[in-house]
Amino acid sequence: MSSVFILIIFLFLHSFTSQDKFQKERESMVKNQIENRGIKDKSVLNAMRKVLRHEMVPSNVVNRAYTDGPLPIGYGQTISQPYIVAFMTEATNPKPEHKVLEIGTGSGYQAAVLAEIAKEVYTIEIVNELYKSADKKLNELGYKNIFCKAADGYYGWEEHAPFDAIVVTAAAEHIPPPLVEQLKDGGKMIIPVGAPFLNQNLILVEKKGEEVTTRSLLPVRFVPFTREK
Ligand code: SAH
């Protein structure tokens, strides 16, 4: 009986100290990797401080959750580098009243960051297993404003369009026209465009009335945007 009690105390203290460790790592990630590289939007910095990245990566890489790079999440996919998540979020300028679409749920991390700022986040993942695990994890973490589905994100999510912002987290060879179509007047989309595994650029797409403008912001490397067979 008493050894069970000691074990409970041990587990309690252990989880407490590791939470504390991750909080420190998260603070230093935001300061060194994100603020120091020029991300200024307070709502983005707060969201990056809040989301438990270590809860969203596979257990074999938990200790590297807050390091300055992408990490494998299985099925040949990756969770993006924290700085890139912050950069893409800031580029679309999300606001509390916004409805956002994300293509490429992956771990669910980018969706969670967006959901800390925007009203609703709709996110689409093409790999069914990743959709299932992200949906489960986001529910466990208590996100009530994220809606997941398994599909080819090329076609967007018409029932919920138009969106104030669209964040695409897989590299496409061209900008999918349905996504431009589903962007609100005045809305912004950020998308990596380029050949698979070669150099790609983050492109900011802005829609103003009939006019659609594109601007290249940053060279990046993302996993490919795949298509349903
Ligand atoms: N935003 C993710 C990053 C995941 S990597 C995160 O925060 O963890 C990109 C993801 O895009 C992969 O999970 C990949 O399976 C998915 N993907 C690729 N092509 C897609 C498509 N056509 N529709 C939806 N998801 C796609």
PDB file of C-alpha atoms and ligand atoms in Angstrom:
ATOM      1  CA  MET A   1       0.000   0.000   0.000  1.00  0.00           C
ATOM      2  CA  SER A   2       2.653   2.520   1.019  1.00  0.00           C
ATOM      3  CA  SER A   3       4.779   1.740  -2.065  1.00  0.00           C
ATOM      4  CA  VAL A   4       1.754   2.512  -4.258  1.00  0.00           C
ATOM      5  CA  PHE A   5       1.423   5.803  -2.431  1.00  0.00           C
ATOM      6  CA  ILE A   6       5.113   6.624  -2.993  1.00  0.00           C
ATOM      7  CA  LEU A   7       4.753   5.726  -6.666  1.00  0.00           C
ATOM      8  CA  ILE A   8       1.792   8.092  -7.024  1.00  0.00           C
ATOM      9  CA  ILE A   9       3.748  10.902  -5.352  1.00  0.00           C
ATOM     10  CA  PHE A  10       6.714  10.176  -7.631  1.00  0.00           C
ATOM     11  CA  LEU A  11       4.579  10.224 -10.791  1.00  0.00           C
ATOM     12  CA  PHE A  12       2.915  13.437  -9.679  1.00  0.00           C
ATOM     13  CA  LEU A  13       6.229  15.193  -9.014  1.00  0.00           C
ATOM     14  CA  HIS A  14       7.722  13.808 -12.210  1.00  0.00           C
ATOM     15  CA  SER A  15       4.895  15.120 -14.394  1.00  0.00           C
ATOM     16  CA  PHE A  16       5.046  18.446 -12.566  1.00  0.00           C
ATOM     17  CA  THR A  17       8.786  18.934 -13.129  1.00  0.00           C
ATOM     18  CA  SER A  18       8.633  17.844 -16.783  1.00  0.00           C
ATOM     19  CA  GLN A  19       5.764  20.283 -17.458  1.00  0.00           C
ATOM     20  CA  ASP A  20       7.900  22.977 -15.937  1.00  0.00           C
ATOM     21  CA  LYS A  21      10.861  21.938 -18.081  1.00  0.00           C
ATOM     22  CA  PHE A  22       8.738  22.152 -21.248  1.00  0.00           C
ATOM     23  CA  GLN A  23       7.402  25.541 -20.257  1.00  0.00           C
ATOM     24  CA  LYS A  24      10.954  26.855 -19.944  1.00  0.00           C
ATOM     25  CA  GLU A  25      11.866  25.331 -23.299  1.00  0.00           C
ATOM     26  CA  ARG A  26       8.786  26.878 -24.880  1.00  0.00           C
ATOM     27  CA  GLU A  27       9.621  30.332 -23.485  1.00  0.00           C
ATOM     28  CA  SER A  28      13.153  30.127 -24.816  1.00  0.00           C
ATOM     29  CA  MET A  29      11.910  28.842 -28.205  1.00  0.00           C
ATOM     30  CA  VAL A  30       9.663  31.905 -28.521  1.00  0.00           C
ATOM     31  CA  LYS A  31      12.381  34.302 -27.449  1.00  0.00           C
ATOM     32  CA  ASN A  32      15.362  32.921 -29.365  1.00  0.00           C
ATOM     33  CA  GLN A  33      13.868  31.324 -32.453  1.00  0.00           C
ATOM     34  CA  ILE A  34      10.858  33.538 -33.049  1.00  0.00           C
ATOM     35  CA  GLU A  35      11.034  36.997 -31.458  1.00  0.00           C
ATOM     36  CA  ASN A  36      14.733  37.403 -32.212  1.00  0.00           C
ATOM     37  CA  ARG A  37      14.100  36.608 -35.873  1.00  0.00           C
ATOM     38  CA  GLY A  38      11.579  39.414 -36.188  1.00  0.00           C
ATOM     39  CA  ILE A  39       8.103  38.013 -35.484  1.00  0.00           C
ATOM     40  CA  LYS A  40       6.262  40.887 -33.784  1.00  0.00           C
ATOM     41  CA  ASP A  41       2.541  40.086 -33.746  1.00  0.00           C
ATOM     42  CA  LYS A  42       1.660  39.726 -30.046  1.00  0.00           C
ATOM     43  CA  SER A  43      -1.194  37.309 -30.700  1.00  0.00           C
ATOM     44  CA  VAL A  44       1.167  35.026 -32.651  1.00  0.00           C
ATOM     45  CA  LEU A  45       3.833  35.159 -29.922  1.00  0.00           C
ATOM     46  CA  ASN A  46       1.205  34.390 -27.267  1.00  0.00           C
ATOM     47  CA  ALA A  47      -0.166  31.474 -29.252  1.00  0.00           C
ATOM     48  CA  MET A  48       3.340  30.036 -29.692  1.00  0.00           C
ATOM     49  CA  ARG A  49       3.858  30.398 -25.927  1.00  0.00           C
ATOM     50  CA  LYS A  50       0.638  28.580 -25.214  1.00  0.00           C
ATOM     51  CA  VAL A  51       0.410  25.560 -27.523  1.00  0.00           C
ATOM     52  CA  LEU A  52       1.904  22.382 -26.017  1.00  0.00           C
ATOM     53  CA  ARG A  53       4.126  21.339 -28.918  1.00  0.00           C
ATOM     54  CA  HIS A  54       5.555  18.437 -26.871  1.00  0.00           C
ATOM     55  CA  GLU A  55       2.037  16.970 -26.642  1.00  0.00           C
ATOM     56  CA  MET A  56       1.688  17.020 -30.426  1.00  0.00           C
ATOM     57  CA  VAL A  57       4.859  15.277 -31.584  1.00  0.00           C
ATOM     58  CA  PRO A  58       5.368  11.479 -31.545  1.00  0.00           C
ATOM     59  CA  SER A  59       6.701  10.103 -28.237  1.00  0.00           C
ATOM     60  CA  ASN A  60      10.121   9.244 -29.701  1.00  0.00           C
ATOM     61  CA  VAL A  61      10.871  12.935 -30.397  1.00  0.00           C
ATOM     62  CA  VAL A  62       9.241  14.576 -27.361  1.00  0.00           C
ATOM     63  CA  ASN A  63      12.615  15.665 -26.044  1.00  0.00           C
ATOM     64  CA  ARG A  64      13.281  17.548 -29.281  1.00  0.00           C
ATOM     65  CA  ALA A  65       9.829  19.177 -29.409  1.00  0.00           C
ATOM     66  CA  TYR A  66      11.141  22.721 -28.929  1.00  0.00           C
ATOM     67  CA  THR A  67      14.301  22.474 -31.049  1.00  0.00           C
ATOM     68  CA  ASP A  68      14.855  24.772 -34.019  1.00  0.00           C
ATOM     69  CA  GLY A  69      13.765  22.498 -36.863  1.00  0.00           C
ATOM     70  CA  PRO A  70      11.086  20.235 -38.327  1.00  0.00           C
ATOM     71  CA  LEU A  71      10.507  16.771 -36.788  1.00  0.00           C
ATOM     72  CA  PRO A  72       9.192  13.499 -38.240  1.00  0.00           C
ATOM     73  CA  ILE A  73       5.547  12.689 -37.442  1.00  0.00           C
ATOM     74  CA  GLY A  74       5.327   9.371 -39.341  1.00  0.00           C
ATOM     75  CA  TYR A  75       4.024   8.491 -42.835  1.00  0.00           C
ATOM     76  CA  GLY A  76       6.957  10.431 -44.351  1.00  0.00           C
ATOM     77  CA  GLN A  77       5.525  13.727 -43.023  1.00  0.00           C
ATOM     78  CA  THR A  78       6.918  16.389 -40.710  1.00  0.00           C
ATOM     79  CA  ILE A  79       5.772  18.985 -38.203  1.00  0.00           C
ATOM     80  CA  SER A  80       7.200  22.326 -39.387  1.00  0.00           C
ATOM     81  CA  GLN A  81       9.967  24.235 -37.641  1.00  0.00           C
ATOM     82  CA  PRO A  82       8.451  26.535 -34.953  1.00  0.00           C
ATOM     83  CA  TYR A  83       9.741  29.694 -36.673  1.00  0.00           C
ATOM     84  CA  ILE A  84       8.046  28.721 -39.943  1.00  0.00           C
ATOM     85  CA  VAL A  85       4.743  28.101 -38.116  1.00  0.00           C
ATOM     86  CA  ALA A  86       4.988  31.557 -36.510  1.00  0.00           C
ATOM     87  CA  PHE A  87       6.027  33.189 -39.810  1.00  0.00           C
ATOM     88  CA  MET A  88       3.132  31.667 -41.772  1.00  0.00           C
ATOM     89  CA  THR A  89       0.653  32.534 -39.037  1.00  0.00           C
ATOM     90  CA  GLU A  90       1.803  36.157 -38.878  1.00  0.00           C
ATOM     91  CA  ALA A  91       1.764  36.467 -42.687  1.00  0.00           C
ATOM     92  CA  THR A  92      -1.976  35.742 -42.846  1.00  0.00           C
ATOM     93  CA  ASN A  93      -2.745  38.244 -40.081  1.00  0.00           C
ATOM     94  CA  PRO A  94      -5.373  36.164 -38.208  1.00  0.00           C
ATOM     95  CA  LYS A  95      -7.890  38.000 -36.016  1.00  0.00           C
ATOM     96  CA  PRO A  96     -10.276  36.757 -33.274  1.00  0.00           C
ATOM     97  CA  GLU A  97     -13.301  36.968 -35.578  1.00  0.00           C
ATOM     98  CA  HIS A  98     -11.637  35.062 -38.438  1.00  0.00           C
ATOM     99  CA  LYS A  99     -12.459  31.756 -40.057  1.00  0.00           C
ATOM    100  CA  VAL A 100      -9.277  30.031 -41.230  1.00  0.00           C
ATOM    101  CA  LEU A 101      -8.654  27.051 -43.508  1.00  0.00           C
ATOM    102  CA  GLU A 102      -5.521  24.946 -43.169  1.00  0.00           C
ATOM    103  CA  ILE A 103      -4.430  22.326 -45.706  1.00  0.00           C
ATOM    104  CA  GLY A 104      -2.163  19.615 -44.244  1.00  0.00           C
ATOM    105  CA  THR A 105      -3.207  18.988 -40.608  1.00  0.00           C
ATOM    106  CA  GLY A 106      -0.240  16.686 -39.922  1.00  0.00           C
ATOM    107  CA  SER A 107       0.327  16.744 -36.158  1.00  0.00           C
ATOM    108  CA  GLY A 108      -2.349  19.409 -35.620  1.00  0.00           C
ATOM    109  CA  TYR A 109       0.208  21.887 -34.260  1.00  0.00           C
ATOM    110  CA  GLN A 110      -0.291  24.673 -36.837  1.00  0.00           C
ATOM    111  CA  ALA A 111      -4.070  24.287 -36.464  1.00  0.00           C
ATOM    112  CA  ALA A 112      -3.754  24.686 -32.678  1.00  0.00           C
ATOM    113  CA  VAL A 113      -1.636  27.839 -33.074  1.00  0.00           C
ATOM    114  CA  LEU A 114      -4.245  29.310 -35.435  1.00  0.00           C
ATOM    115  CA  ALA A 115      -7.075  28.267 -33.090  1.00  0.00           C
ATOM    116  CA  GLU A 116      -5.518  30.242 -30.216  1.00  0.00           C
ATOM    117  CA  ILE A 117      -6.077  33.387 -32.308  1.00  0.00           C
ATOM    118  CA  ALA A 118      -8.957  32.853 -34.747  1.00  0.00           C
ATOM    119  CA  LYS A 119     -12.612  32.024 -34.132  1.00  0.00           C
ATOM    120  CA  GLU A 120     -12.711  28.812 -36.174  1.00  0.00           C
ATOM    121  CA  VAL A 121     -10.114  26.666 -37.877  1.00  0.00           C
ATOM    122  CA  TYR A 122     -11.018  24.137 -40.574  1.00  0.00           C
ATOM    123  CA  THR A 123      -8.190  21.743 -41.346  1.00  0.00           C
ATOM    124  CA  ILE A 124      -7.865  19.023 -43.984  1.00  0.00           C
ATOM    125  CA  GLU A 125      -5.421  16.091 -44.034  1.00  0.00           C
ATOM    126  CA  ILE A 126      -4.965  13.590 -46.866  1.00  0.00           C
ATOM    127  CA  VAL A 127      -3.350  10.780 -44.788  1.00  0.00           C
ATOM    128  CA  ASN A 128      -6.223   9.145 -42.923  1.00  0.00           C
ATOM    129  CA  GLU A 129      -4.071   7.932 -39.980  1.00  0.00           C
ATOM    130  CA  LEU A 130      -2.697  11.446 -39.410  1.00  0.00           C
ATOM    131  CA  TYR A 131      -6.200  12.908 -39.617  1.00  0.00           C
ATOM    132  CA  LYS A 132      -7.392  10.451 -36.966  1.00  0.00           C
ATOM    133  CA  SER A 133      -4.539  11.022 -34.541  1.00  0.00           C
ATOM    134  CA  ALA A 134      -4.590  14.823 -34.894  1.00  0.00           C
ATOM    135  CA  ASP A 135      -8.369  14.957 -34.466  1.00  0.00           C
ATOM    136  CA  LYS A 136      -8.111  12.842 -31.300  1.00  0.00           C
ATOM    137  CA  LYS A 137      -5.216  14.854 -29.883  1.00  0.00           C
ATOM    138  CA  LEU A 138      -6.869  18.233 -30.564  1.00  0.00           C
ATOM    139  CA  ASN A 139     -10.004  16.982 -28.772  1.00  0.00           C
ATOM    140  CA  GLU A 140      -7.977  15.763 -25.804  1.00  0.00           C
ATOM    141  CA  LEU A 141      -6.273  19.138 -25.583  1.00  0.00           C
ATOM    142  CA  GLY A 142      -9.698  20.788 -25.484  1.00  0.00           C
ATOM    143  CA  TYR A 143      -9.761  22.662 -28.808  1.00  0.00           C
ATOM    144  CA  LYS A 144     -13.444  23.164 -29.568  1.00  0.00           C
ATOM    145  CA  ASN A 145     -12.946  25.559 -32.504  1.00  0.00           C
ATOM    146  CA  ILE A 146     -10.957  23.207 -34.759  1.00  0.00           C
ATOM    147  CA  PHE A 147     -12.785  21.068 -37.313  1.00  0.00           C
ATOM    148  CA  CYS A 148     -10.821  18.287 -39.020  1.00  0.00           C
ATOM    149  CA  LYS A 149     -11.535  16.204 -42.071  1.00  0.00           C
ATOM    150  CA  ALA A 150      -9.720  13.605 -44.148  1.00  0.00           C
ATOM    151  CA  ALA A 151      -9.719  14.626 -47.825  1.00  0.00           C
ATOM    152  CA  ASP A 152      -7.617  16.055 -50.639  1.00  0.00           C
ATOM    153  CA  GLY A 153      -7.237  19.693 -49.607  1.00  0.00           C
ATOM    154  CA  TYR A 154      -6.795  20.803 -53.240  1.00  0.00           C
ATOM    155  CA  TYR A 155     -10.551  21.409 -53.348  1.00  0.00           C
ATOM    156  CA  GLY A 156     -10.728  23.334 -50.066  1.00  0.00           C
ATOM    157  CA  TRP A 157     -13.839  23.062 -47.866  1.00  0.00           C
ATOM    158  CA  GLU A 158     -16.621  24.653 -49.849  1.00  0.00           C
ATOM    159  CA  GLU A 159     -19.420  24.391 -47.224  1.00  0.00           C
ATOM    160  CA  HIS A 160     -17.495  26.687 -44.889  1.00  0.00           C
ATOM    161  CA  ALA A 161     -16.080  29.107 -47.465  1.00  0.00           C
ATOM    162  CA  PRO A 162     -15.199  31.922 -47.808  1.00  0.00           C
ATOM    163  CA  PHE A 163     -12.201  32.030 -45.451  1.00  0.00           C
ATOM    164  CA  ASP A 164     -10.424  35.092 -44.068  1.00  0.00           C
ATOM    165  CA  ALA A 165      -7.137  33.210 -44.239  1.00  0.00           C
ATOM    166  CA  ILE A 166      -5.793  29.995 -45.774  1.00  0.00           C
ATOM    167  CA  VAL A 167      -2.586  28.311 -44.615  1.00  0.00           C
ATOM    168  CA  VAL A 168      -1.190  25.524 -46.812  1.00  0.00           C
ATOM    169  CA  THR A 169       1.545  23.458 -45.159  1.00  0.00           C
ATOM    170  CA  ALA A 170       2.583  21.174 -48.041  1.00  0.00           C
ATOM    171  CA  ALA A 171       4.474  22.349 -51.147  1.00  0.00           C
ATOM    172  CA  ALA A 172       2.302  22.586 -54.249  1.00  0.00           C
ATOM    173  CA  GLU A 173       3.519  22.917 -57.826  1.00  0.00           C
ATOM    174  CA  HIS A 174       0.852  25.513 -58.484  1.00  0.00           C
ATOM    175  CA  ILE A 175      -1.632  27.458 -56.382  1.00  0.00           C
ATOM    176  CA  PRO A 176      -4.873  25.412 -56.350  1.00  0.00           C
ATOM    177  CA  PRO A 177      -7.582  27.574 -58.014  1.00  0.00           C
ATOM    178  CA  PRO A 178     -10.338  26.275 -55.664  1.00  0.00           C
ATOM    179  CA  LEU A 179      -8.403  27.708 -52.710  1.00  0.00           C
ATOM    180  CA  VAL A 180      -8.131  31.140 -54.357  1.00  0.00           C
ATOM    181  CA  GLU A 181     -11.855  30.875 -55.056  1.00  0.00           C
ATOM    182  CA  GLN A 182     -12.614  30.166 -51.365  1.00  0.00           C
ATOM    183  CA  LEU A 183     -10.592  33.111 -50.083  1.00  0.00           C
ATOM    184  CA  LYS A 184     -12.663  36.059 -48.840  1.00  0.00           C
ATOM    185  CA  ASP A 185     -12.351  39.469 -50.455  1.00  0.00           C
ATOM    186  CA  GLY A 186      -9.479  41.016 -48.474  1.00  0.00           C
ATOM    187  CA  GLY A 187      -8.270  37.570 -47.384  1.00  0.00           C
ATOM    188  CA  LYS A 188      -4.730  36.209 -47.372  1.00  0.00           C
ATOM    189  CA  MET A 189      -3.330  32.803 -48.211  1.00  0.00           C
ATOM    190  CA  ILE A 190       0.181  31.551 -47.498  1.00  0.00           C
ATOM    191  CA  ILE A 191       1.428  28.575 -49.493  1.00  0.00           C
ATOM    192  CA  PRO A 192       4.806  26.987 -50.270  1.00  0.00           C
ATOM    193  CA  VAL A 193       5.125  26.647 -54.049  1.00  0.00           C
ATOM    194  CA  GLY A 194       7.819  24.761 -55.949  1.00  0.00           C
ATOM    195  CA  ALA A 195       8.981  21.373 -57.153  1.00  0.00           C
ATOM    196  CA  PRO A 196       8.832  18.474 -54.659  1.00  0.00           C
ATOM    197  CA  PHE A 197      11.951  18.305 -52.452  1.00  0.00           C
ATOM    198  CA  LEU A 198      13.631  21.122 -54.408  1.00  0.00           C
ATOM    199  CA  ASN A 199      13.649  24.798 -53.623  1.00  0.00           C
ATOM    200  CA  GLN A 200      10.286  26.255 -52.831  1.00  0.00           C
ATOM    201  CA  ASN A 201       9.093  29.687 -51.820  1.00  0.00           C
ATOM    202  CA  LEU A 202       6.427  30.776 -49.391  1.00  0.00           C
ATOM    203  CA  ILE A 203       3.990  32.758 -51.511  1.00  0.00           C
ATOM    204  CA  LEU A 204       1.539  35.243 -50.016  1.00  0.00           C
ATOM    205  CA  VAL A 205      -1.643  35.420 -52.076  1.00  0.00           C
ATOM    206  CA  GLU A 206      -3.921  38.403 -51.487  1.00  0.00           C
ATOM    207  CA  LYS A 207      -7.390  38.865 -52.873  1.00  0.00           C
ATOM    208  CA  LYS A 208      -8.821  42.341 -53.334  1.00  0.00           C
ATOM    209  CA  GLY A 209     -12.066  42.365 -55.275  1.00  0.00           C
ATOM    210  CA  GLU A 210     -11.342  40.821 -58.661  1.00  0.00           C
ATOM    211  CA  GLU A 211      -7.624  41.256 -58.221  1.00  0.00           C
ATOM    212  CA  VAL A 212      -5.370  38.474 -56.931  1.00  0.00           C
ATOM    213  CA  THR A 213      -1.738  39.358 -56.194  1.00  0.00           C
ATOM    214  CA  THR A 214       1.138  37.057 -55.251  1.00  0.00           C
ATOM    215  CA  ARG A 215       4.369  37.873 -53.462  1.00  0.00           C
ATOM    216  CA  SER A 216       7.295  35.603 -52.662  1.00  0.00           C
ATOM    217  CA  LEU A 217       8.329  35.933 -48.994  1.00  0.00           C
ATOM    218  CA  LEU A 218      10.832  33.250 -48.007  1.00  0.00           C
ATOM    219  CA  PRO A 219      12.685  30.226 -49.452  1.00  0.00           C
ATOM    220  CA  VAL A 220      11.519  27.067 -47.667  1.00  0.00           C
ATOM    221  CA  ARG A 221      11.442  23.293 -47.903  1.00  0.00           C
ATOM    222  CA  PHE A 222       8.174  21.446 -47.294  1.00  0.00           C
ATOM    223  CA  VAL A 223       6.890  17.915 -47.838  1.00  0.00           C
ATOM    224  CA  PRO A 224       4.997  17.606 -51.150  1.00  0.00           C
ATOM    225  CA  PHE A 225       1.342  18.446 -51.652  1.00  0.00           C
ATOM    226  CA  THR A 226      -0.024  15.081 -52.779  1.00  0.00           C
ATOM    227  CA  ARG A 227      -3.208  14.340 -54.686  1.00  0.00           C
ATOM    228  CA  GLU A 228      -5.922  11.781 -54.157  1.00  0.00           C
ATOM    229  CA  LYS A 229      -5.657   8.900 -56.626  1.00  0.00           C
TER     230      LYS A 229
HETATM  231  N1  SAH B   1       0.640  21.634 -40.445  1.00  0.00           N
HETATM  232  C1  SAH B   1       1.306  20.405 -40.086  1.00  0.00           C
HETATM  233  C2  SAH B   1       2.450  20.122 -41.028  1.00  0.00           C
HETATM  234  C3  SAH B   1       2.313  18.777 -41.600  1.00  0.00           C
HETATM  235  S1  SAH B   1       3.311  18.412 -43.009  1.00  0.00           S
HETATM  236  C4  SAH B   1       1.729  20.412 -38.630  1.00  0.00           C
HETATM  237  O1  SAH B   1       1.612  21.452 -37.964  1.00  0.00           O
HETATM  238  O2  SAH B   1       2.149  19.377 -38.123  1.00  0.00           O
HETATM  239  C5  SAH B   1       2.147  18.582 -44.313  1.00  0.00           C
HETATM  240  C6  SAH B   1       0.942  17.695 -44.269  1.00  0.00           C
HETATM  241  O3  SAH B   1       0.205  17.936 -45.467  1.00  0.00           O
HETATM  242  C7  SAH B   1       1.234  16.204 -44.238  1.00  0.00           C
HETATM  243  O4  SAH B   1       0.621  15.643 -43.116  1.00  0.00           O
HETATM  244  C8  SAH B   1       0.613  15.694 -45.536  1.00  0.00           C
HETATM  245  O5  SAH B   1       0.048  14.409 -45.421  1.00  0.00           O
HETATM  246  C9  SAH B   1      -0.451  16.750 -45.812  1.00  0.00           C
HETATM  247  N2  SAH B   1      -0.896  16.854 -47.216  1.00  0.00           N
HETATM  248  C10 SAH B   1      -0.163  16.725 -48.341  1.00  0.00           C
HETATM  249  N3  SAH B   1      -0.926  16.900 -49.429  1.00  0.00           N
HETATM  250  C11 SAH B   1      -2.207  17.141 -48.979  1.00  0.00           C
HETATM  251  C12 SAH B   1      -3.453  17.392 -49.611  1.00  0.00           C
HETATM  252  N4  SAH B   1      -3.601  17.406 -50.947  1.00  0.00           N
HETATM  253  N5  SAH B   1      -4.536  17.609 -48.829  1.00  0.00           N
HETATM  254  C13 SAH B   1      -4.447  17.573 -47.468  1.00  0.00           C
HETATM  255  N6  SAH B   1      -3.294  17.330 -46.817  1.00  0.00           N
HETATM  256  C14 SAH B   1      -2.178  17.113 -47.558  1.00  0.00           C
END
